[in-house]
mmCIF file with all atom_site columns, C-alpha atoms in Angstrom:
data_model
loop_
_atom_site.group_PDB
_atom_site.id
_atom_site.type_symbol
_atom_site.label_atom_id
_atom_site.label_alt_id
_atom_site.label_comp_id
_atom_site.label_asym_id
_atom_site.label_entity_id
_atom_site.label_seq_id
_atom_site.pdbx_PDB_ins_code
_atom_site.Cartn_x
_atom_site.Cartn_y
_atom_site.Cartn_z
_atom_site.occupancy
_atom_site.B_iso_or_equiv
_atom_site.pdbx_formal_charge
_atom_site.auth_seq_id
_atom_site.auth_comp_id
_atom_site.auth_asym_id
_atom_site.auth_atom_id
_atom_site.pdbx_PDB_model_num
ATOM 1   C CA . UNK A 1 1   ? -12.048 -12.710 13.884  1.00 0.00 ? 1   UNK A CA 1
ATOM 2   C CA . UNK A 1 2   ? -8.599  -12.770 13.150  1.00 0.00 ? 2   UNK A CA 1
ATOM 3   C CA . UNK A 1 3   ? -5.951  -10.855 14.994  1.00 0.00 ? 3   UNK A CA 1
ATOM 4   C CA . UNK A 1 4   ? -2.398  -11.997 13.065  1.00 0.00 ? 4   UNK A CA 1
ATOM 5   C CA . UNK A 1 5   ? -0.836  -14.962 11.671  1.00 0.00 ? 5   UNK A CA 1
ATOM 6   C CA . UNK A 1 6   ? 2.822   -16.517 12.313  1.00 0.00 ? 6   UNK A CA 1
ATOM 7   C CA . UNK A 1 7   ? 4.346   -18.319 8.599   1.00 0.00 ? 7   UNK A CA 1
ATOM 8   C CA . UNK A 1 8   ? 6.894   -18.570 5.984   1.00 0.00 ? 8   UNK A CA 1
ATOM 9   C CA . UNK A 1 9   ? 6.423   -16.507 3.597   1.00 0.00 ? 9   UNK A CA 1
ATOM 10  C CA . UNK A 1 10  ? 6.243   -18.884 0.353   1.00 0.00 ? 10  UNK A CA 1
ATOM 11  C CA . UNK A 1 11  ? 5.517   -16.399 -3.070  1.00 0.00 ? 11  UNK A CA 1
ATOM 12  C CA . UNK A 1 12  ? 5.448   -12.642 -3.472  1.00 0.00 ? 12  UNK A CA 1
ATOM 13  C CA . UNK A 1 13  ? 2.972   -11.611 -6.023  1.00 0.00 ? 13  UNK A CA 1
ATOM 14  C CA . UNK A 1 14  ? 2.099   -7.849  -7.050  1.00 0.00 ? 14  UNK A CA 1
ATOM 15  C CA . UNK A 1 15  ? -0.630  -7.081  -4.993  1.00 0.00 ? 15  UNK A CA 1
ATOM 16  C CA . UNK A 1 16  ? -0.719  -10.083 -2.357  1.00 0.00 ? 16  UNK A CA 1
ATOM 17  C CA . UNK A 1 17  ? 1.079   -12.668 -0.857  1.00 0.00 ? 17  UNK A CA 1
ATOM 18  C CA . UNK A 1 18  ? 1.373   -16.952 0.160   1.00 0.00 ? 18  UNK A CA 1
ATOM 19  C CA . UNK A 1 19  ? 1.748   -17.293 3.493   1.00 0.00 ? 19  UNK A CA 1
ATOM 20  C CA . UNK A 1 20  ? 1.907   -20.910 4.760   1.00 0.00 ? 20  UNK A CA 1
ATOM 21  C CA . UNK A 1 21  ? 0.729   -21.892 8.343   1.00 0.00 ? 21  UNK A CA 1
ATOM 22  C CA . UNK A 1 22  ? 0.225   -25.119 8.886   1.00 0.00 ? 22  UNK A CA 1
ATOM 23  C CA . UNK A 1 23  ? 0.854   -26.592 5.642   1.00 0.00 ? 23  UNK A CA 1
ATOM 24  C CA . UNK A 1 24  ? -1.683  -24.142 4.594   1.00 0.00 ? 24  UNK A CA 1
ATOM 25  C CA . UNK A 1 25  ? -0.883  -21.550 2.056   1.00 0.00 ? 25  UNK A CA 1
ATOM 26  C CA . UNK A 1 26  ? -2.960  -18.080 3.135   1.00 0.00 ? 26  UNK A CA 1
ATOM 27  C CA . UNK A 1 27  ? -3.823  -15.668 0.281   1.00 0.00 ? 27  UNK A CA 1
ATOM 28  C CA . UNK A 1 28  ? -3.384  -12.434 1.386   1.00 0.00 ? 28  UNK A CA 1
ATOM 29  C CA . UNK A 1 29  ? -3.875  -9.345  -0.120  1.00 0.00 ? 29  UNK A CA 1
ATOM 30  C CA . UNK A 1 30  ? -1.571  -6.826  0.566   1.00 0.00 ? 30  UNK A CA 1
ATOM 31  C CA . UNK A 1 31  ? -0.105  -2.747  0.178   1.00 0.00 ? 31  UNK A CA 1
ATOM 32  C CA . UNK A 1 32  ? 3.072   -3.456  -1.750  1.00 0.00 ? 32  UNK A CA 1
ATOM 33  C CA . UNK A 1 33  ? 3.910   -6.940  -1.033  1.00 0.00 ? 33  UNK A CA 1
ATOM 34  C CA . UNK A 1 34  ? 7.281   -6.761  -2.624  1.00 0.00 ? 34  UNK A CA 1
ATOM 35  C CA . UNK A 1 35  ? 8.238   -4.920  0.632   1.00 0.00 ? 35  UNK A CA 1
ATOM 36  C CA . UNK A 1 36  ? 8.890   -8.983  1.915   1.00 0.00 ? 36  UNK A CA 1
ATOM 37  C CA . UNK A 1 37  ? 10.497  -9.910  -1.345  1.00 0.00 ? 37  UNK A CA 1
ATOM 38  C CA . UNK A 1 38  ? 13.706  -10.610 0.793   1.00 0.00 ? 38  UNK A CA 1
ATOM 39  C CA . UNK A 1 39  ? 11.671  -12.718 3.737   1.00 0.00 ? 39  UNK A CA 1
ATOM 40  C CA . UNK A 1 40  ? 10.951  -15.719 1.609   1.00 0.00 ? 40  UNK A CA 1
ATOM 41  C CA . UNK A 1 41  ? 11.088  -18.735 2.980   1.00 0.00 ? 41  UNK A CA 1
ATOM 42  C CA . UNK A 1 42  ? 11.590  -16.773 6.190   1.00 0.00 ? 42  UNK A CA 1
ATOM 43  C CA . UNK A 1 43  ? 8.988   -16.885 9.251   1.00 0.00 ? 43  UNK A CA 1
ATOM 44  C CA . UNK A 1 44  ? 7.293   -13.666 9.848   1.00 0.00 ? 44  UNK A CA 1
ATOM 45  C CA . UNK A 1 45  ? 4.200   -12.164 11.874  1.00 0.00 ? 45  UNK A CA 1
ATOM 46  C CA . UNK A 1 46  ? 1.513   -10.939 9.569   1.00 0.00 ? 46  UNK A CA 1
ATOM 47  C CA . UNK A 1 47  ? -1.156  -8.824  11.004  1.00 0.00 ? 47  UNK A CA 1
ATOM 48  C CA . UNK A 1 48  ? -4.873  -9.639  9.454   1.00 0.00 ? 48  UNK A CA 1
ATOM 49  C CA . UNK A 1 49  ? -8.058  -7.988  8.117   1.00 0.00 ? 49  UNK A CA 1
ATOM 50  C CA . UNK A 1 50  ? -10.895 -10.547 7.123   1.00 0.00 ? 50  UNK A CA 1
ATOM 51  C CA . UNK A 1 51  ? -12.843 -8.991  4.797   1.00 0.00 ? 51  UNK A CA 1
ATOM 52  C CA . UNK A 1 52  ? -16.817 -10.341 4.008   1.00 0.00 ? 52  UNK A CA 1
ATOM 53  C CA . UNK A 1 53  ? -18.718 -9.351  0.763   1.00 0.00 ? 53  UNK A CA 1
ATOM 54  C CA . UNK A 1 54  ? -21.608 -11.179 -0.886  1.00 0.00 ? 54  UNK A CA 1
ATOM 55  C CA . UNK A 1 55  ? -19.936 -13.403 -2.891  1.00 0.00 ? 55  UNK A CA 1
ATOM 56  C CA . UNK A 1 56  ? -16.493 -14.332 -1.125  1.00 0.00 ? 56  UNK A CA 1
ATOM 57  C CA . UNK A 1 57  ? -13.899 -14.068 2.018   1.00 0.00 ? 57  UNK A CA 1
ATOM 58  C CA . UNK A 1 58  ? -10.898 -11.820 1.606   1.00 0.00 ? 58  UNK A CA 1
ATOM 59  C CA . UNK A 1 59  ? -8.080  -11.684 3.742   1.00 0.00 ? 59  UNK A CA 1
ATOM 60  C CA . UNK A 1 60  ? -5.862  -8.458  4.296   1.00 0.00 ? 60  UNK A CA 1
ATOM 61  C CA . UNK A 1 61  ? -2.137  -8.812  5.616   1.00 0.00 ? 61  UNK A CA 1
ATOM 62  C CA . UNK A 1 62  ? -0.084  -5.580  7.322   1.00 0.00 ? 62  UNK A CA 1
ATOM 63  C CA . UNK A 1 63  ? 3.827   -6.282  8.400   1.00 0.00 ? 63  UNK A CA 1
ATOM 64  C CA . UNK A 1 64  ? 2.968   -3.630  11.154  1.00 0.00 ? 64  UNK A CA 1
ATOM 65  C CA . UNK A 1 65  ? -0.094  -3.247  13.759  1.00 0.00 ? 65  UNK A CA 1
ATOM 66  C CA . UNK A 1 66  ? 0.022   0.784   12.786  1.00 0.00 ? 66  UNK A CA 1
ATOM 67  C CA . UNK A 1 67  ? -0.724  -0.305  9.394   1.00 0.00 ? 67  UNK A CA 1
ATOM 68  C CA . UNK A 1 68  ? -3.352  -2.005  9.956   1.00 0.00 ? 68  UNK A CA 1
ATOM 69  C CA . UNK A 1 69  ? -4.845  0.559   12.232  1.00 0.00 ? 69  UNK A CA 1
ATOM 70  C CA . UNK A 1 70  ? -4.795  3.443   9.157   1.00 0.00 ? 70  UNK A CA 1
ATOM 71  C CA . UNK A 1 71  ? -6.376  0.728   6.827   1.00 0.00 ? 71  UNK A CA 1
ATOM 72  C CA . UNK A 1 72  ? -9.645  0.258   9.809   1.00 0.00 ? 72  UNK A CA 1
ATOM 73  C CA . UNK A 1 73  ? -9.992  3.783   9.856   1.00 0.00 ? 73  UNK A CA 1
ATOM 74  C CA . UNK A 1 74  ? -9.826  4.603   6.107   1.00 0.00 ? 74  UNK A CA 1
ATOM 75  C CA . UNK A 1 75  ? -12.351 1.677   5.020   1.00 0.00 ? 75  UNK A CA 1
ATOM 76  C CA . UNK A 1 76  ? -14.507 3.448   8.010   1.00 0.00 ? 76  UNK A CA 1
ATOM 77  C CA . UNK A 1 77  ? -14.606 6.716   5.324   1.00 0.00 ? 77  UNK A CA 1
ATOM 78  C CA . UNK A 1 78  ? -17.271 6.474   3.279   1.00 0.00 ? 78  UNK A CA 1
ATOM 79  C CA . UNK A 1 79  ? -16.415 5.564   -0.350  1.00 0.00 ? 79  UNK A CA 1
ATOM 80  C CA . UNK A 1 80  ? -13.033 3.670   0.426   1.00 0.00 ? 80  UNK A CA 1
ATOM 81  C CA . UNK A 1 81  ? -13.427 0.136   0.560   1.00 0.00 ? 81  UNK A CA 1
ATOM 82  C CA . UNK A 1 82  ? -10.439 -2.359  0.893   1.00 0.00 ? 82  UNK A CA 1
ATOM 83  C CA . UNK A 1 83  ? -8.509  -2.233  -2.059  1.00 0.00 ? 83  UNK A CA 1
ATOM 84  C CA . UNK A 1 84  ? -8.918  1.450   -2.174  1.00 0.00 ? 84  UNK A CA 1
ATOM 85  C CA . UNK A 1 85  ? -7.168  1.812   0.887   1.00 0.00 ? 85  UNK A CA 1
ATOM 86  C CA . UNK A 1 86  ? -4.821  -0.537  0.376   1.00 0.00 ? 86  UNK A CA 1
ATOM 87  C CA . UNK A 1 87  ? -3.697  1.643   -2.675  1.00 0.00 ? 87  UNK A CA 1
ATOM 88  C CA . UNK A 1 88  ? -3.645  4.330   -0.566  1.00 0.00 ? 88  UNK A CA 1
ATOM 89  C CA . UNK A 1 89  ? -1.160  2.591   2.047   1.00 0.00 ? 89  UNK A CA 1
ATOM 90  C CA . UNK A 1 90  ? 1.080   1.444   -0.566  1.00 0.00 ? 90  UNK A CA 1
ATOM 91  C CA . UNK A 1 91  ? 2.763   4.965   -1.202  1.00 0.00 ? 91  UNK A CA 1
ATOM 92  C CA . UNK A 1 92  ? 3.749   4.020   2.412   1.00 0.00 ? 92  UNK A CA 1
ATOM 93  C CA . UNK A 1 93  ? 4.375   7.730   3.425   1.00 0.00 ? 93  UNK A CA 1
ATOM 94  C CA . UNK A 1 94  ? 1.979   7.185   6.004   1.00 0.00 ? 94  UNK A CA 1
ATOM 95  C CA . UNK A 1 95  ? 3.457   10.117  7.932   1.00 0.00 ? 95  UNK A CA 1
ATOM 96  C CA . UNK A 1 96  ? 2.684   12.268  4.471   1.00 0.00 ? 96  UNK A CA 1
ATOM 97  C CA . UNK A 1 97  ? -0.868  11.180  4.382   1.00 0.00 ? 97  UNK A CA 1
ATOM 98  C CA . UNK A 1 98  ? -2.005  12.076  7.758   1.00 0.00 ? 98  UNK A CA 1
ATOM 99  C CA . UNK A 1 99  ? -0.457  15.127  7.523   1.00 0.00 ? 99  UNK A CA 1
ATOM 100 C CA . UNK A 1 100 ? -2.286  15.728  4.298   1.00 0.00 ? 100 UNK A CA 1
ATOM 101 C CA . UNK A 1 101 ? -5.471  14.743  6.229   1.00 0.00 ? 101 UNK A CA 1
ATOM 102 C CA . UNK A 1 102 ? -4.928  17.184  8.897   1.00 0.00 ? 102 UNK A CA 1
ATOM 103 C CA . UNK A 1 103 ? -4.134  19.891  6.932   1.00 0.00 ? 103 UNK A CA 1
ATOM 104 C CA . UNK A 1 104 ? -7.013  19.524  4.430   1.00 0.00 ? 104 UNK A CA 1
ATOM 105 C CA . UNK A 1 105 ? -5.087  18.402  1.546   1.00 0.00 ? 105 UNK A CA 1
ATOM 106 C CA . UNK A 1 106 ? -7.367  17.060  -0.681  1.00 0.00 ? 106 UNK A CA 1
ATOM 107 C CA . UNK A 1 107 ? -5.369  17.523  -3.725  1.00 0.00 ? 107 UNK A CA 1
ATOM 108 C CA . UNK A 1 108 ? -2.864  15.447  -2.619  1.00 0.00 ? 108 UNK A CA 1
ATOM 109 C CA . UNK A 1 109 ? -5.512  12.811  -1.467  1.00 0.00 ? 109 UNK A CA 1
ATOM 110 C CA . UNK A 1 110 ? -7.053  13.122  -5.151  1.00 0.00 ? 110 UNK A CA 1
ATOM 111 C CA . UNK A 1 111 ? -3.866  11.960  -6.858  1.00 0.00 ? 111 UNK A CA 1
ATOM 112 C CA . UNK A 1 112 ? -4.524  8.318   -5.334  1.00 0.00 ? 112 UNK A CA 1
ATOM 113 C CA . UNK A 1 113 ? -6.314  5.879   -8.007  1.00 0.00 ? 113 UNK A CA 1
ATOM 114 C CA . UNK A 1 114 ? -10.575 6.207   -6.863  1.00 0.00 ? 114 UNK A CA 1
ATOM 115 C CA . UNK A 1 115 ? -10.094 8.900   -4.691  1.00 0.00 ? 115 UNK A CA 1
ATOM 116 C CA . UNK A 1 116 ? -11.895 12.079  -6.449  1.00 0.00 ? 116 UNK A CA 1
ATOM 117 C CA . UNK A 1 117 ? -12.934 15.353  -4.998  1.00 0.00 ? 117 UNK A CA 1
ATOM 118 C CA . UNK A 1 118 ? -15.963 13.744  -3.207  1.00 0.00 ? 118 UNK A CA 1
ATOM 119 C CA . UNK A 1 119 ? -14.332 11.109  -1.644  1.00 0.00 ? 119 UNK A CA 1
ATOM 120 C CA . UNK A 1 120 ? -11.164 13.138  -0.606  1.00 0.00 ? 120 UNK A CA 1
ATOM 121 C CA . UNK A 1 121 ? -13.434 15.386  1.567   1.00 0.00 ? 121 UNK A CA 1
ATOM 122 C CA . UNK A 1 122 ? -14.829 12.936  3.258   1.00 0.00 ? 122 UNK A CA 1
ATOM 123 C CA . UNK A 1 123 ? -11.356 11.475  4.058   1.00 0.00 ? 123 UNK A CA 1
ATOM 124 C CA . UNK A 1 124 ? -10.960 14.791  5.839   1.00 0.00 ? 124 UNK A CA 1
ATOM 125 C CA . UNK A 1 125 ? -14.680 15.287  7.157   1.00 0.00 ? 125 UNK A CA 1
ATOM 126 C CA . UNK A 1 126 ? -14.246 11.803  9.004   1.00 0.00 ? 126 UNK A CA 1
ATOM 127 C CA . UNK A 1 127 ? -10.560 11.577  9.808   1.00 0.00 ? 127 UNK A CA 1
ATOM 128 C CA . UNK A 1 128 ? -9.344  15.103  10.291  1.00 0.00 ? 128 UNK A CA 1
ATOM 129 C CA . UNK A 1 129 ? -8.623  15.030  14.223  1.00 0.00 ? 129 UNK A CA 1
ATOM 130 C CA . UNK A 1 130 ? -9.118  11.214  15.059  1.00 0.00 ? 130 UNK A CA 1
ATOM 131 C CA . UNK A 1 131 ? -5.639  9.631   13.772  1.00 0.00 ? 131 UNK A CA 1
ATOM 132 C CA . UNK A 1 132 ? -4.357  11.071  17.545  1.00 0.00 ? 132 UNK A CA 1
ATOM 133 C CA . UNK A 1 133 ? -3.316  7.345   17.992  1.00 0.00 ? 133 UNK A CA 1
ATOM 134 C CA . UNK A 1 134 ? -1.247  7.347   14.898  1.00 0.00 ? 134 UNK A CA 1
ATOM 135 C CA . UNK A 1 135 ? 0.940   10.219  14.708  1.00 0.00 ? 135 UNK A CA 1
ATOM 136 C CA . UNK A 1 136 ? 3.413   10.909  12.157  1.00 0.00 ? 136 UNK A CA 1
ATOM 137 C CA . UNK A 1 137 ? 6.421   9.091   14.603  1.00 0.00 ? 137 UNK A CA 1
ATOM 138 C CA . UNK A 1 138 ? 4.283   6.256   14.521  1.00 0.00 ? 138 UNK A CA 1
ATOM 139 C CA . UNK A 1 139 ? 5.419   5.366   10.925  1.00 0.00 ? 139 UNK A CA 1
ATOM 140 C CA . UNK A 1 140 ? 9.123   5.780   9.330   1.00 0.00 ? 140 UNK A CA 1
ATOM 141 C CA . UNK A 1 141 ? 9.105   8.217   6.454   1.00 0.00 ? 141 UNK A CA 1
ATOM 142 C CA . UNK A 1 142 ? 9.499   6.613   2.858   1.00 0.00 ? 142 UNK A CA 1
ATOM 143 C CA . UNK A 1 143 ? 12.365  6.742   0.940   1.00 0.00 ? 143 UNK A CA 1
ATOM 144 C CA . UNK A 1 144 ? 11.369  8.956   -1.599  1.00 0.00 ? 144 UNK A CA 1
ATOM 145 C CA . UNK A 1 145 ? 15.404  9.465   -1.830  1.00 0.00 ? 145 UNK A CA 1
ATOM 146 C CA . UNK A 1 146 ? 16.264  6.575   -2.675  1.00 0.00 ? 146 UNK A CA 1
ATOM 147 C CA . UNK A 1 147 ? 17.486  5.607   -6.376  1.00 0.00 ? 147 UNK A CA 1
ATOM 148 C CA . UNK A 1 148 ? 15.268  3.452   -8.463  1.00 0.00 ? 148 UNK A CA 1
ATOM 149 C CA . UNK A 1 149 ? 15.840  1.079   -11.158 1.00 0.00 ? 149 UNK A CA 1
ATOM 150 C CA . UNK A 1 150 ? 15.739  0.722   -14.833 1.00 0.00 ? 150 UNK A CA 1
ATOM 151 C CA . UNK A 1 151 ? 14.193  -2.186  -17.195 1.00 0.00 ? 151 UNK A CA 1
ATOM 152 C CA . UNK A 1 152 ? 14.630  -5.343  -15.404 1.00 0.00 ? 152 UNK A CA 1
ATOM 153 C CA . UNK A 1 153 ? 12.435  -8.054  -14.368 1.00 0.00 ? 153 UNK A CA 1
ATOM 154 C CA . UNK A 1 154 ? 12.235  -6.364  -10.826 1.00 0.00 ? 154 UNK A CA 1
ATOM 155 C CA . UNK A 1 155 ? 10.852  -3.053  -12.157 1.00 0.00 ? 155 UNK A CA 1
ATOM 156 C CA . UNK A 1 156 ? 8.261   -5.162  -14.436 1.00 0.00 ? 156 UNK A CA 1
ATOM 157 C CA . UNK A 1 157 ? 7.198   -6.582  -11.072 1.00 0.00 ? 157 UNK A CA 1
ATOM 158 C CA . UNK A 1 158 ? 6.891   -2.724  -9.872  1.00 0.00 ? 158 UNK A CA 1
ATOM 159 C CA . UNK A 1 159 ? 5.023   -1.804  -12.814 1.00 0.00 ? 159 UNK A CA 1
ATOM 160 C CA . UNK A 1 160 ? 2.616   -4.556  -12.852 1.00 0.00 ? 160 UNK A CA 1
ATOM 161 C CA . UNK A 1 161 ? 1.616   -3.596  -9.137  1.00 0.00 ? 161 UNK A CA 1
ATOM 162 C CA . UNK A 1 162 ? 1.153   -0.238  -9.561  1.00 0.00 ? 162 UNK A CA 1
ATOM 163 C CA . UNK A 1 163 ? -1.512  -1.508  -12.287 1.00 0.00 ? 163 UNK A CA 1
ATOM 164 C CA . UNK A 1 164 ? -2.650  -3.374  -9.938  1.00 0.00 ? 164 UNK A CA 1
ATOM 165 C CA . UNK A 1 165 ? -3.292  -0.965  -7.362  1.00 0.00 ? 165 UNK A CA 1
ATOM 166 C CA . UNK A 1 166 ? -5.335  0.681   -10.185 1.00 0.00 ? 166 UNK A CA 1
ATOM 167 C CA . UNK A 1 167 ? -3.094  3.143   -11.869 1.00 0.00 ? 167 UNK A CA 1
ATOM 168 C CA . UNK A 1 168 ? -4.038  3.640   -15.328 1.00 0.00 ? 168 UNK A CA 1
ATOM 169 C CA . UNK A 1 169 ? -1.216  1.849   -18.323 1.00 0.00 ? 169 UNK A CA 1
ATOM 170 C CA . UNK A 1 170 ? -0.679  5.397   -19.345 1.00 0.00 ? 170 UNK A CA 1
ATOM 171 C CA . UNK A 1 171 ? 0.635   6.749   -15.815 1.00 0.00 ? 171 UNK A CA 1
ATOM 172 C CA . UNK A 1 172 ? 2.614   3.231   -15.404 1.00 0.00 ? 172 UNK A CA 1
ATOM 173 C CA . UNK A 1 173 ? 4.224   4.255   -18.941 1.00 0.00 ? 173 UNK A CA 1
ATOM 174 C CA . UNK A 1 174 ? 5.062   7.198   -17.495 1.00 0.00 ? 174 UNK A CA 1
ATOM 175 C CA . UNK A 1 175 ? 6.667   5.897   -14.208 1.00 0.00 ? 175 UNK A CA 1
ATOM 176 C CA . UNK A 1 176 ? 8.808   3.750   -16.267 1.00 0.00 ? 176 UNK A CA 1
ATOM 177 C CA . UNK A 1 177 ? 10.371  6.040   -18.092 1.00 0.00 ? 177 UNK A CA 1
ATOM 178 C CA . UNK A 1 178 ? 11.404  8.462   -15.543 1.00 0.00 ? 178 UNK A CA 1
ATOM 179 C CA . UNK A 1 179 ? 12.686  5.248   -13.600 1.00 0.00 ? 179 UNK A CA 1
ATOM 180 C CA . UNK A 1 180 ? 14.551  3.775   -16.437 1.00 0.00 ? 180 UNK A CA 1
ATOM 181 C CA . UNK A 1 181 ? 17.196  6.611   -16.344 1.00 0.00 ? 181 UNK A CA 1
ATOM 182 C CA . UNK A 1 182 ? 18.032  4.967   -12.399 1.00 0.00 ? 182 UNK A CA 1
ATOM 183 C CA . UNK A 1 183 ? 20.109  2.607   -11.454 1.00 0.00 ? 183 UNK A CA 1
ATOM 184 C CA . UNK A 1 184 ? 18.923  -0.973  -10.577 1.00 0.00 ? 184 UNK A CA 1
ATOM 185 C CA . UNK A 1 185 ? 17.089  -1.579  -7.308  1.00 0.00 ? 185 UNK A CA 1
ATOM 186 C CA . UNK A 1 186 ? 14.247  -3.873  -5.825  1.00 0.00 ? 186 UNK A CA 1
ATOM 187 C CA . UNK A 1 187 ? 10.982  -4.233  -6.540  1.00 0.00 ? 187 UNK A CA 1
ATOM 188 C CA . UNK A 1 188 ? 9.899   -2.471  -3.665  1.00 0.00 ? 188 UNK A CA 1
ATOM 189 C CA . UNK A 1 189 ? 12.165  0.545   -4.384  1.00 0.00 ? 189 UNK A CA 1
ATOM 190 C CA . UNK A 1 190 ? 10.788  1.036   -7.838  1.00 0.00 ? 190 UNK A CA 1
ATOM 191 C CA . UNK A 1 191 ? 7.316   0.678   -6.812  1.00 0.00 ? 191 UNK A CA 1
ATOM 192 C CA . UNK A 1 192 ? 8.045   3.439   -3.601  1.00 0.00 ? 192 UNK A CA 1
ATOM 193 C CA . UNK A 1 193 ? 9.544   5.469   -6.440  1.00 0.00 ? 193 UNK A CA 1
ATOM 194 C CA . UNK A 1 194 ? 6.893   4.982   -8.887  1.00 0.00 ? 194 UNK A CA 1
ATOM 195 C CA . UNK A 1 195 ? 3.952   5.848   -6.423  1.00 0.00 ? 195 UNK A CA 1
ATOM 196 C CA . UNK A 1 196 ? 6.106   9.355   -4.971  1.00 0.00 ? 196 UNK A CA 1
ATOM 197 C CA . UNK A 1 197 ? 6.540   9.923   -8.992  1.00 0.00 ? 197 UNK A CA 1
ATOM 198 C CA . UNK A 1 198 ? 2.756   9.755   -9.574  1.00 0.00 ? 198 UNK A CA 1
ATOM 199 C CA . UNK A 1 199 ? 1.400   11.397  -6.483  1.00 0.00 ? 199 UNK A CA 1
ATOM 200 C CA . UNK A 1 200 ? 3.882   14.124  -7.394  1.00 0.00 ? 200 UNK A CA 1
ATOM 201 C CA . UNK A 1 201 ? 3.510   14.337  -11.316 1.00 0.00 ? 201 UNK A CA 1
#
């Protein structure tokens, strides 16, 4: 129904964003949203996913069309709905997790919050072979390198959207003490951190 939507990005939340079109604020839910933290107030294109349940209308938002793609195919698997792959996408080593899927990785699949042993399977059973489309060039690597922060009201942010993306308080604990040795960064840099730090642990 929808295809994208061009607005100023008005607040950045943990696990969505405002967009405003129209004098409309959109509500969109999003894989790391703190990724436009420095687009505020700025125009931007937002590719959408309209989402219908029984008891209410939820709209998805991707910066990039690839994105987007991945999310259609992994709410295709069965046993991954929305926000499940939405956590998935937020580790945002999308080249990582379709090379996982190809080579039959399910451990590493297993290490993202709701995916168990079952569900990882059929993540390979149904994708293994049909992400020709996206290939690993298709999406930048993440920056796994890059140094994270300690306690600041940015890496709160960070910590409150990995709980959000359903991470347990007791692996967020953990995150933020292996990230308050780091020096200060952005929201989204603690949060990339954070997510390599528990898909690694």
């Amino acid at each position: 129904m929808y295809e994208y939507m061009v607005g100023t990005v008005v607040d950045v939340q943990p696990s969505y964003l405002v967009l405003q079109v129209g004098g409309v604020g959109y509500h969109l839910l999003m894989a790391n949203p703190f990724r436009l933290n420095d687009r505020l107030g700025q125009e931007v294109k937002i590719y959408l996913y309209l989402n219908v349940s029984q008891d209410q209308l939820s709209l998805f938002g991707f910066p990039r069309q690839d994105e987007k793609s991945l999310f259609l195919k992994l709410i295709n698997v069965s046993g991954i709905g929305p926000k499940s792959a939405l956590a998935i996408l937020a580790n945002e080593d999308h080249a990582g997790l379709i090379q996982a899927i190809e080579n039959e990785d399910r451990q590493f699949l297993q290490r993202f919050p709701g995916v168990g042993k079952k569900t990882a399977s059929q993540i390979v059973l149904d994708l293994k072979g049909n992400l020709q489309d996206l290939t690993s060039a298709s999406f930048p690597q993440s920056s796994a390198e890059a140094k994270e922060a300690a306690t600041n009201p940015a890496l709160e942010e960070a910590l409150l959207a990995l709980e959000a993306l359903g991470y347990s308080k007791r692996e967020v604990k953990k995150v933020k003490k292996a990230l308050e040795d780091q020096d200060d960064q952005t929201s989204d840099a603690y949060i990339r951190q954070g997510l390599d730090m528990l898909l690694h642990q």
